[in-house]
Coordinates of C-alpha atoms in Angstrom, one line a residue:
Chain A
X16 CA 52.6 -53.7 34.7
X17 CA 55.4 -54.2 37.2
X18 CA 54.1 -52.4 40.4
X19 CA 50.6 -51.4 39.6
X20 CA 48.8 -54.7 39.2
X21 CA 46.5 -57.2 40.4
X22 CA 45.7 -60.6 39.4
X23 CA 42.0 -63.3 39.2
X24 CA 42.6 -66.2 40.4
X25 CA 40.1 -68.9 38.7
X26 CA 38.5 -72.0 40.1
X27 CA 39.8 -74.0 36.4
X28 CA 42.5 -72.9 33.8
X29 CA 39.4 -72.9 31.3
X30 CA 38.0 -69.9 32.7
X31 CA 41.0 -68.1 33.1
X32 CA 42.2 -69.4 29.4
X33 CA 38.7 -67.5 28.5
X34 CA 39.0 -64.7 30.6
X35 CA 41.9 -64.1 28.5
X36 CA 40.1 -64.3 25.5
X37 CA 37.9 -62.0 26.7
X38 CA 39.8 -59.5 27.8
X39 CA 42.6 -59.7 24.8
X40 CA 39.3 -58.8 22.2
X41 CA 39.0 -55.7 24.4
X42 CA 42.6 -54.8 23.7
X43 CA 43.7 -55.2 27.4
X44 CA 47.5 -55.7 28.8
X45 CA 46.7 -58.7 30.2
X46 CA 48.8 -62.1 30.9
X47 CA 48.4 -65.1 32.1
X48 CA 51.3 -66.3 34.9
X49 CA 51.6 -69.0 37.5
X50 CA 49.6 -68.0 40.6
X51 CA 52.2 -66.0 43.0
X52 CA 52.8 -68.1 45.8
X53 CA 51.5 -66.7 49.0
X54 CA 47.8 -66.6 47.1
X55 CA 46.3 -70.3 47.1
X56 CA 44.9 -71.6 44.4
X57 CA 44.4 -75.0 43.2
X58 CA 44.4 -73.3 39.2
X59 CA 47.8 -72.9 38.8
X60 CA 47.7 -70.1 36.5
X61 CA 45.8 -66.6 37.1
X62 CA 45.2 -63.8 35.3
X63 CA 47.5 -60.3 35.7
X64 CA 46.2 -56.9 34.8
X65 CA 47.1 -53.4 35.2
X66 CA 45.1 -51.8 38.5
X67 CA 42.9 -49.4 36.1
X68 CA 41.6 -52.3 34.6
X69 CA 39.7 -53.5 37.3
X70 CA 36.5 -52.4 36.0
X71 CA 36.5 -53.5 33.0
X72 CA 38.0 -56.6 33.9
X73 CA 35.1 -57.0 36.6
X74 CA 32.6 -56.4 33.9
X75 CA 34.1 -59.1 31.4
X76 CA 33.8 -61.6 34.1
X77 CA 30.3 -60.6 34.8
X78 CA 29.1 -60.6 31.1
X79 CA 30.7 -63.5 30.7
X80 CA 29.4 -65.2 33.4
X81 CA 32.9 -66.5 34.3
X82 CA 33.4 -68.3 37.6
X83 CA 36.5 -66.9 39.4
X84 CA 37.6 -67.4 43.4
X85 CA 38.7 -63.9 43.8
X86 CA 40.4 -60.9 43.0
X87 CA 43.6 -59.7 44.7
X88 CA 45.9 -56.3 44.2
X89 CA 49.8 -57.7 43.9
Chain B
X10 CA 40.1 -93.0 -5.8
X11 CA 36.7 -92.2 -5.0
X12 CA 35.5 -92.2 -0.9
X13 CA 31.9 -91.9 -1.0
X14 CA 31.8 -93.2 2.8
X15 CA 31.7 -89.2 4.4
X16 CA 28.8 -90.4 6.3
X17 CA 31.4 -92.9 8.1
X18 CA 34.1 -90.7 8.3
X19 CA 35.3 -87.7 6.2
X20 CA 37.9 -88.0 4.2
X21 CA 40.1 -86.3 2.6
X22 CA 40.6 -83.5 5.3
X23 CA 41.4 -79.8 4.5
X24 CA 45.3 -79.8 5.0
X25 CA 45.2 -77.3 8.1
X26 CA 43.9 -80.6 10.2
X27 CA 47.1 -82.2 9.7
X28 CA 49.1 -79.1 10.3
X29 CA 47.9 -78.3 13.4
X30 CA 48.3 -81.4 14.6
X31 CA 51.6 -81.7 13.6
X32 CA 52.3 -78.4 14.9
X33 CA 51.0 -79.4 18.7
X34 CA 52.9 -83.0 18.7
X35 CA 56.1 -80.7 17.4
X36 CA 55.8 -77.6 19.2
X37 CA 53.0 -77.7 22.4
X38 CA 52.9 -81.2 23.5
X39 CA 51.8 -80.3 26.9
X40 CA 48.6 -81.1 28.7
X41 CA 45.7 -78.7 29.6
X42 CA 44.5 -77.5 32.3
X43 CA 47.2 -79.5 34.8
X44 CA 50.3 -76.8 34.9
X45 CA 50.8 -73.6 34.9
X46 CA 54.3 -73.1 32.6
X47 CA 53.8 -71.8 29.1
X48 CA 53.7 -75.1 27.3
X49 CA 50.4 -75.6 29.6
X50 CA 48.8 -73.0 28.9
X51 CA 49.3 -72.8 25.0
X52 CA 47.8 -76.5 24.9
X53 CA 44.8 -74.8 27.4
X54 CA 44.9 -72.3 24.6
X55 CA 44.1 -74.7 22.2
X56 CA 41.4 -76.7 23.7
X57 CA 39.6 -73.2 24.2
X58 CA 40.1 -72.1 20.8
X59 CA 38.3 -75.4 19.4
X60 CA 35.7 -74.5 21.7
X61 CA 35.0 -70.9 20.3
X62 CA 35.0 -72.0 16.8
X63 CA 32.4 -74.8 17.7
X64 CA 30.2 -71.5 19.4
X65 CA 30.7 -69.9 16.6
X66 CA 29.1 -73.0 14.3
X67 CA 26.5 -73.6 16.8
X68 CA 25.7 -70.1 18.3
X69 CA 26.6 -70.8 21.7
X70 CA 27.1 -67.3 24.0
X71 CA 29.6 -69.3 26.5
X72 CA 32.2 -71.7 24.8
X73 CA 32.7 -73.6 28.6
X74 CA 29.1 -75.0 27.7
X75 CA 30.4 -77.1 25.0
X76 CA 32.1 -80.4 26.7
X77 CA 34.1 -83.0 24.6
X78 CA 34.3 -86.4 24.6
X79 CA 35.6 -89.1 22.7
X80 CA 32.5 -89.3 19.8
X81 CA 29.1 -88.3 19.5
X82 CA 28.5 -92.0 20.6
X83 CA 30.2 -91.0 24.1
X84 CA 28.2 -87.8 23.9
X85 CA 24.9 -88.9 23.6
X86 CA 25.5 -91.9 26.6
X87 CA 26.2 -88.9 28.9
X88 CA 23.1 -86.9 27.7
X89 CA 21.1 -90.0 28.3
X90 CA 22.3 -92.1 31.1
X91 CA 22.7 -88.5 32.7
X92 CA 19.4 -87.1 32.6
X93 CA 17.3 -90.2 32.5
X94 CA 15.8 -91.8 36.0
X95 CA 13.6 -94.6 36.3
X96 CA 9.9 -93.8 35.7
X97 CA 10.9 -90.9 33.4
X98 CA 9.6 -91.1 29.4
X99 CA 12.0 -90.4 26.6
X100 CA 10.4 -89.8 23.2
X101 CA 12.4 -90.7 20.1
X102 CA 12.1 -91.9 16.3
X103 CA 12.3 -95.0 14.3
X104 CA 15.0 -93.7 12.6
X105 CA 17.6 -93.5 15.3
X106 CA 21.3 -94.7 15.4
X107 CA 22.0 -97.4 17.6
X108 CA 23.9 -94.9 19.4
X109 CA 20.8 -93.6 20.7
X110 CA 18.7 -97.0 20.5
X111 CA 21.0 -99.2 23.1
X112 CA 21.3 -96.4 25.4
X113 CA 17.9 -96.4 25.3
X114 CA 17.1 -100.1 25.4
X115 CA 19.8 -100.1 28.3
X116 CA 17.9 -97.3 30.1
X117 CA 14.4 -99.0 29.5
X118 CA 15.1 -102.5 31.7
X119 CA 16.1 -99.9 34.4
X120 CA 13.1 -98.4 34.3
X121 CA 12.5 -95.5 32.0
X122 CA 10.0 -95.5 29.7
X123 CA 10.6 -95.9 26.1
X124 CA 8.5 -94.3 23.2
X125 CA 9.0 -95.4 19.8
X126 CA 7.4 -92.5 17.4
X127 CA 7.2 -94.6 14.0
X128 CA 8.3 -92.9 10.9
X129 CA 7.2 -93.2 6.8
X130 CA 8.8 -95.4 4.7
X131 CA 10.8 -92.3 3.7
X132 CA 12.0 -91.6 7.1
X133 CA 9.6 -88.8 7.6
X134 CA 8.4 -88.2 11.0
X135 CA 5.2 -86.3 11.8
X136 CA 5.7 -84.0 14.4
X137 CA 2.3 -84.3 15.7
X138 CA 2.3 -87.9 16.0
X139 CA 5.1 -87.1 18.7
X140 CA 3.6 -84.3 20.3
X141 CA 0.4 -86.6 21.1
X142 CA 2.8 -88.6 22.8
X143 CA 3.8 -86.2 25.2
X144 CA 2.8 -87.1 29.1
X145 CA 3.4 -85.7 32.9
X146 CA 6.6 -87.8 32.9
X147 CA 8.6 -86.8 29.4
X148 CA 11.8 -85.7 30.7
X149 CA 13.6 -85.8 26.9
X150 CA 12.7 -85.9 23.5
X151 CA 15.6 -87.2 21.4
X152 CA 16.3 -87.6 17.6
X153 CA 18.6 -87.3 15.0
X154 CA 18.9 -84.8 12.4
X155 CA 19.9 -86.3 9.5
X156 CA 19.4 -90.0 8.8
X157 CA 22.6 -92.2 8.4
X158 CA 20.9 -94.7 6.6
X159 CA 19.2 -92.4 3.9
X160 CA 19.5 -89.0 4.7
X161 CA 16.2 -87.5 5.8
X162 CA 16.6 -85.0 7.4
X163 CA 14.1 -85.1 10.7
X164 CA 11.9 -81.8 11.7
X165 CA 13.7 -80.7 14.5
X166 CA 12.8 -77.3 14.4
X167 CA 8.9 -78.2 14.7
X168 CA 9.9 -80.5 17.5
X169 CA 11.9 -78.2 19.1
X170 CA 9.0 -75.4 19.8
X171 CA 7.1 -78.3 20.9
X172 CA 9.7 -79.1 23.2
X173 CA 10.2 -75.5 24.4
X174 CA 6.1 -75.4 24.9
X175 CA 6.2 -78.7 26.9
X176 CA 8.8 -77.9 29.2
X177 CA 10.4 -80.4 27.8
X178 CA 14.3 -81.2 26.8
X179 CA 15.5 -81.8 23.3
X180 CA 18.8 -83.5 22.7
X181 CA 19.8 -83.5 19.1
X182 CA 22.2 -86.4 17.1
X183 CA 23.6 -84.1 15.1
X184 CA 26.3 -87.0 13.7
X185 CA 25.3 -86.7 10.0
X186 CA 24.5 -82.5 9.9
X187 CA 27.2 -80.9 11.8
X188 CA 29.4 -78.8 9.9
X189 CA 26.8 -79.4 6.7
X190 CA 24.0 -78.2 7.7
X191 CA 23.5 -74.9 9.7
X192 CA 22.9 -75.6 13.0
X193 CA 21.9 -72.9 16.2
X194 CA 20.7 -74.0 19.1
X195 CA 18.6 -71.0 19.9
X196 CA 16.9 -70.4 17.0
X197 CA 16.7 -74.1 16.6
X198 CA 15.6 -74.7 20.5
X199 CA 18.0 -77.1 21.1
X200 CA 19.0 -78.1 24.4
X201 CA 21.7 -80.9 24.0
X202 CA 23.0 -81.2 21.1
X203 CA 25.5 -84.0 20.6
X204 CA 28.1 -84.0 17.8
X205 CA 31.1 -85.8 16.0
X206 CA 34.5 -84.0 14.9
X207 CA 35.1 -86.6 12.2
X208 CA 32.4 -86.6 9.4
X209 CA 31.3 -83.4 8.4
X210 CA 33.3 -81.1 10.7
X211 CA 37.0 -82.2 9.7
X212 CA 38.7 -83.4 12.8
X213 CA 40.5 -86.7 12.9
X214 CA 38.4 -89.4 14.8
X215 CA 38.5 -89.3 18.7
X216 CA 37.4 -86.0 18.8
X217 CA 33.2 -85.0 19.5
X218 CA 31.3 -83.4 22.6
X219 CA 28.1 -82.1 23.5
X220 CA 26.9 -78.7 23.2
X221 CA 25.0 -77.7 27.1
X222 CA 22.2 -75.6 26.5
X223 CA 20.9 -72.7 29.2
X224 CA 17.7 -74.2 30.0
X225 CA 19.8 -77.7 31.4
X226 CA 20.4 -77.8 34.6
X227 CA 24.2 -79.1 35.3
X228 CA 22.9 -80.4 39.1
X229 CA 20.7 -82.8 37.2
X230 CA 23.0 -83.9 34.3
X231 CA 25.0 -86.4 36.4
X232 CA 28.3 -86.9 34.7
X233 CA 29.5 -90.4 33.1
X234 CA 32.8 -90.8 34.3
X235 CA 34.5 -89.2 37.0
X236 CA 37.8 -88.3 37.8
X237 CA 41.3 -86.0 37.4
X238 CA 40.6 -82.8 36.1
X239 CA 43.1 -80.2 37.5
X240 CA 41.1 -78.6 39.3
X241 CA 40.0 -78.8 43.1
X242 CA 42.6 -81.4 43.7
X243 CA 41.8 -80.8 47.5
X244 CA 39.0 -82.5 47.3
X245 CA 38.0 -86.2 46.4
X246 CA 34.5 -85.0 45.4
X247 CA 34.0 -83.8 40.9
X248 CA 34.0 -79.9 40.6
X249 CA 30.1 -79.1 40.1
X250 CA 31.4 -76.6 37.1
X251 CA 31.3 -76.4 33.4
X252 CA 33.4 -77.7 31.6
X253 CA 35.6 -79.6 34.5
X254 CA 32.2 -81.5 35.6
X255 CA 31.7 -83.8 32.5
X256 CA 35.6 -83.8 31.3
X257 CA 38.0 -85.9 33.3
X258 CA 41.3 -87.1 32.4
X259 CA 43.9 -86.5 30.1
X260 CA 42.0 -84.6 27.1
X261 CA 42.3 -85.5 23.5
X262 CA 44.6 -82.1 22.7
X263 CA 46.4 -83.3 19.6
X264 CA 42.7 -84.7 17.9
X265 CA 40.9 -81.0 19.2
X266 CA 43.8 -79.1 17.5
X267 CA 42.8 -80.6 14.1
X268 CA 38.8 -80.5 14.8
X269 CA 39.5 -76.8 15.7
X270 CA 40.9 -76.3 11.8
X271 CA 38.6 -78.3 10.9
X272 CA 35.9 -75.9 12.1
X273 CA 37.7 -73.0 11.2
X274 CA 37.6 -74.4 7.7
X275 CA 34.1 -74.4 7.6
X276 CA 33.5 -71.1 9.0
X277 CA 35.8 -69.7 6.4
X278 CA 33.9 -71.8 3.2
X279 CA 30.4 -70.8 5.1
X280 CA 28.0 -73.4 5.9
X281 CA 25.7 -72.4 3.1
X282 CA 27.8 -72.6 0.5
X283 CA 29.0 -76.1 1.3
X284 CA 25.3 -77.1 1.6
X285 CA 24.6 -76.1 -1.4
X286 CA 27.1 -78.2 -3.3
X287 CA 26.2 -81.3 -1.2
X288 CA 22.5 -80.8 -2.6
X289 CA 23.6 -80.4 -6.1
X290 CA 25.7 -83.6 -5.7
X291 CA 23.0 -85.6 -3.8
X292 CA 20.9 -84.1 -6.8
X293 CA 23.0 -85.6 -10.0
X294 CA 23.8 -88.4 -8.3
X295 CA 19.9 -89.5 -7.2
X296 CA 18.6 -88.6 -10.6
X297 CA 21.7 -91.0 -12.4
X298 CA 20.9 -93.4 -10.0
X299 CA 16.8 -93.6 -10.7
X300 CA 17.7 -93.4 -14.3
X301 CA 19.2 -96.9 -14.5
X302 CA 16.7 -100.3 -14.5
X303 CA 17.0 -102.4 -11.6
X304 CA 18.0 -99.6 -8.9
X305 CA 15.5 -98.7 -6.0
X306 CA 16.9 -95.8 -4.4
X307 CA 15.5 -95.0 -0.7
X308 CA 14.4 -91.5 1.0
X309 CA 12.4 -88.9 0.2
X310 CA 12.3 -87.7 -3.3
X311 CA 13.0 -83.6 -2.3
X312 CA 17.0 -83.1 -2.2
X313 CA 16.3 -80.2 -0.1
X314 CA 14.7 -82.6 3.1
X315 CA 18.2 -84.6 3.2
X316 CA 21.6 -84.8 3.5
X317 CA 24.2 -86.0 0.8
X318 CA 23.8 -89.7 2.3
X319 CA 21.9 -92.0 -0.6
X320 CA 21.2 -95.8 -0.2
X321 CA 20.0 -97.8 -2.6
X322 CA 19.7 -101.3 -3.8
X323 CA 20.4 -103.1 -7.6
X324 CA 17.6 -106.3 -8.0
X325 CA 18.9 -109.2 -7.6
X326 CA 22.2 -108.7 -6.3
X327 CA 23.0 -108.4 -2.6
X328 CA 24.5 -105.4 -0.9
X329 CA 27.8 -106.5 0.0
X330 CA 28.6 -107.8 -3.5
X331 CA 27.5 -104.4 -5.1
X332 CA 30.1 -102.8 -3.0
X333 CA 32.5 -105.4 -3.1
X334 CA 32.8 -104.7 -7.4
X335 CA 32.8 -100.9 -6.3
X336 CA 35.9 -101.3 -4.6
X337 CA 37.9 -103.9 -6.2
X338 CA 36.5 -103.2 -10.0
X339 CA 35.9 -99.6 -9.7
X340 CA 37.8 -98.3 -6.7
X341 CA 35.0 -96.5 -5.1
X342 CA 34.9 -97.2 -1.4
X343 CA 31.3 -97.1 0.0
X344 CA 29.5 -99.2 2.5
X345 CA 26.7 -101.6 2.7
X346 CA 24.4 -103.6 4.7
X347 CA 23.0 -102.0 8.2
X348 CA 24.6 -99.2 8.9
X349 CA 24.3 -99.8 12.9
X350 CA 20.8 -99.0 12.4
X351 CA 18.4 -101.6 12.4
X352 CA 15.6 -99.5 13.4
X353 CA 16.2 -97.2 10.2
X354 CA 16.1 -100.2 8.4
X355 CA 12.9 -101.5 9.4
X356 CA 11.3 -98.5 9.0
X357 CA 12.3 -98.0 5.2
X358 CA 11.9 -102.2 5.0
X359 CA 15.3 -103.3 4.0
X360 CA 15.6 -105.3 7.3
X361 CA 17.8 -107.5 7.4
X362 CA 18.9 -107.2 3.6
X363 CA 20.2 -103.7 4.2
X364 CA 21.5 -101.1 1.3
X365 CA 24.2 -99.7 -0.4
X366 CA 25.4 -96.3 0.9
X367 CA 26.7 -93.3 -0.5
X368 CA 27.6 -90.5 0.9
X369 CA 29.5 -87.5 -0.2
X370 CA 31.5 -84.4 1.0
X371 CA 32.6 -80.8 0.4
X372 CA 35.6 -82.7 -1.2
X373 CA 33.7 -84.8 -3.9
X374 CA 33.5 -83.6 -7.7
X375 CA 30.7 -83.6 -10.2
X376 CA 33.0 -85.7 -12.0
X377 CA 33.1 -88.4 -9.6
X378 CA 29.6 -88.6 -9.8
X379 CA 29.8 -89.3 -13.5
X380 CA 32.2 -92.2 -12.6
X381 CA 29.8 -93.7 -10.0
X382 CA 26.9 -93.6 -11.8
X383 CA 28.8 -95.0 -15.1
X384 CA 30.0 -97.9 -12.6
X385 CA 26.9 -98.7 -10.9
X386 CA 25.3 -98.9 -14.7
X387 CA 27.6 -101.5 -15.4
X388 CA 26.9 -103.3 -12.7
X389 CA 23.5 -103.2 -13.2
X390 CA 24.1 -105.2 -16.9
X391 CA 26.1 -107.9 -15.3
X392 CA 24.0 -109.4 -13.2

């Protein structure tokens, strides 16, 4: 996951914590690390995932009606 | 030992409870939602978990619906005091808690308007009597499931369609059915529904919440306290989201842990099954009770329209001597006289004398129920 990844960043640690869930019942290489420093976020923890993920990762967040601040490639 | 005062608190608890709380004191310790290191996130972890076991139970699509708070007491304050204005009308038994009655008395000199739908002297409410009651400014209709008092159970499924059909809300005290009864808010058109983690669903005390159904709107839900939550600590003003909105300050971790197992218990038993052998110990322990001379036991006569919560009454002797022999004669711990519900009482007319209460668990035996009923003979010939 080292150089191919991006990362959510959430608006509370509850919706990343169930994001994660989400995500982890889909079987995805996902992890949850403190938010890389030049991206602001008041959450301190976001939500890592391999690039080709993106749209399922979009599609959790939509089904799930899960709040998030934005998306960002790493 | 016997604890017949489930409808109090439960107890014993299924061993897990304790484990996992153990294991979070010992091994997490750290608070939610505030950091991001590992410790922070396992404890986040938790609190979620507790959360998707309670959707499971209740059939909730998004677990951040589900907010927790101290006890359903704290639960149903913020359903009330957060939807209610002045010159709204909230409709409600005669078989309410005070936990829903001074809320509502509170509400009432500030304005909102207060309807009383009177009940039998079982406890049986008519669900046509309340939807008469229904006017251009019923905001809420609120009751409780089962009856702490006696255990009749309330038609909340009736009331809810008539909610739905009103465009009315329907905030359900679900303090004696949760986790012994089943319980879905969609099939059930429930709205609000408020619950405790410590009777039926296994958690230690300080542990309960409120379930936010789709058809509330969060804008008009205005929460009871304010504060730190971890989130938007830029601003000074409270996040408008779920479930940051209604929970702020330090959460009860180490309590949701064990309510968590607690749930988990249950799921794994199934609801059914632990119905079941509530009714056929409410059963044995009715019919023993009505067989002895002297005892008037209160509620309605079908097991099946209550929950394993009996009071009753032995002529000629007061309440709180009956259960004073129980405990120090017989060591069986009840409890007697009002049962913070003097409404209740006056409905089934044991105001102010008040009753003495049993109520049972997954955990009780057939056996026990020998015992008590061999006790409560005995007493009886004493007098």
């Amino acid at each position: 996951m080292k150089d191919n990844y991006s990362v959510v960043i959430f608006y509370s640690t509850s919706a990343a914590i169930r994001t994660e869930s989400l995500a982890k019942k889909q079987g995805l290489a996902i992890k949850l690390i403190p938010v890389p420093r030049h991206l602001s976020s008041d959450c301190g923890i976001c939500l890592q995932f391999n690039n080709e993920d993106k749209p399922k990762i979009e599609k959790i967040l939509q089904d799930g009606k899960v709040e998030y601040e934005n998306i960002y490639k790493i | 030992m016997i604890y017949l005062d489930n409808a109090a608190t439960s107890y014993p608890k299924p061993k897990e409870v304790g484990q996992a709380m153990m294991y979070f004191l010992e091994k997490v310790g750290a608070t939610p939602g505030r950091s991001g290191h590992r410790l922070s996130i396992e404890a986040g972890r938790i609190l979620y978990q507790a959360r998707e076991s309670l959707a499971e139970l209740f059939n909730v699509d998004n677990p951040l619906r589900i907010i927790f708070t101290l006890n359903v007491t704290e639960a149903l304050n913020l359903a009330l005091k957060g939807l209610l204005r002045p010159g709204d009308q909230v409709i409600t038994s005669s078989m309410e808690h005070n936990s829903v009655m001074r809320p509502l008395r509170e509400l009432e000199k500030r304005g909102v308007e207060v309807k009383v739908i009177p009940c039998s002297s079982q406890g049986v409410l008519d669900p046509v009597d309340l939807e008469r009651a229904i006017r251009k400014n019923t905001r809420l209709i609120v009751l409780n499931h089962g009856s702490n008092v006696i255990g009749t159970l309330l038609p909340i499924i009736e009331v809810g369609k008539i909610a739905q059909k009103h465009n009315v809300l329907f905030l359900v005290d679900t303090a004696q059915t949760a986790g012994c009864y089943s319980l879905d808010i969609k099939k059930d058109n429930i709205d609000l529904l408020a619950f405790t983690g410590h009777k039926s669903l296994f958690g230690p005390p300080g542990t309960g919440g409120l379930v936010v159904g789709e058809r509330v709107d969060i804008k008009k839900l205005n929460p009871l306290k304010t504060g730190g939550t971890g989130s938007h600590s830029e601003s000074e003003e409270q996040p408008d989201f779920l479930p940051d909105i209604y929970e702020s300050g330090t959460p009860n971790t180490v309590g949701l842990a064990g309510l968590n197992e607690g749930v988990r218990f249950i799921l794994k038993e199934g609801i059914d099954k632990i119905r079941q052998h509530e009714l056929n110990l409410s059963q044995k322990l009715i019919a023993g009770l009505k067989e002895i001379p002297g005892v008037i036991v209160y509620g309605e006569e079908q097991v099946t329209d209550r929950v394993a919560v009996i009071s009753f009454n032995i002529k000629g002797q007061l309440s709180s001597e009956v259960g004073l022999r129980l405990d120090e004669k017989y060591d069986i711990m009840c409890r007697v006289g009002l049962h913070c519900s003097p409404a209740a009482h006056k409905t089934i007319g044991t105001f102010p004398r008040g009753t003495v209460r049993f109520s049972m668990s997954w955990f009780n035996t057939f056996e026990e129920v020998d015992q008590v009923i061999k006790a409560i003979r005995e007493i009886t010939k004493s007098a």
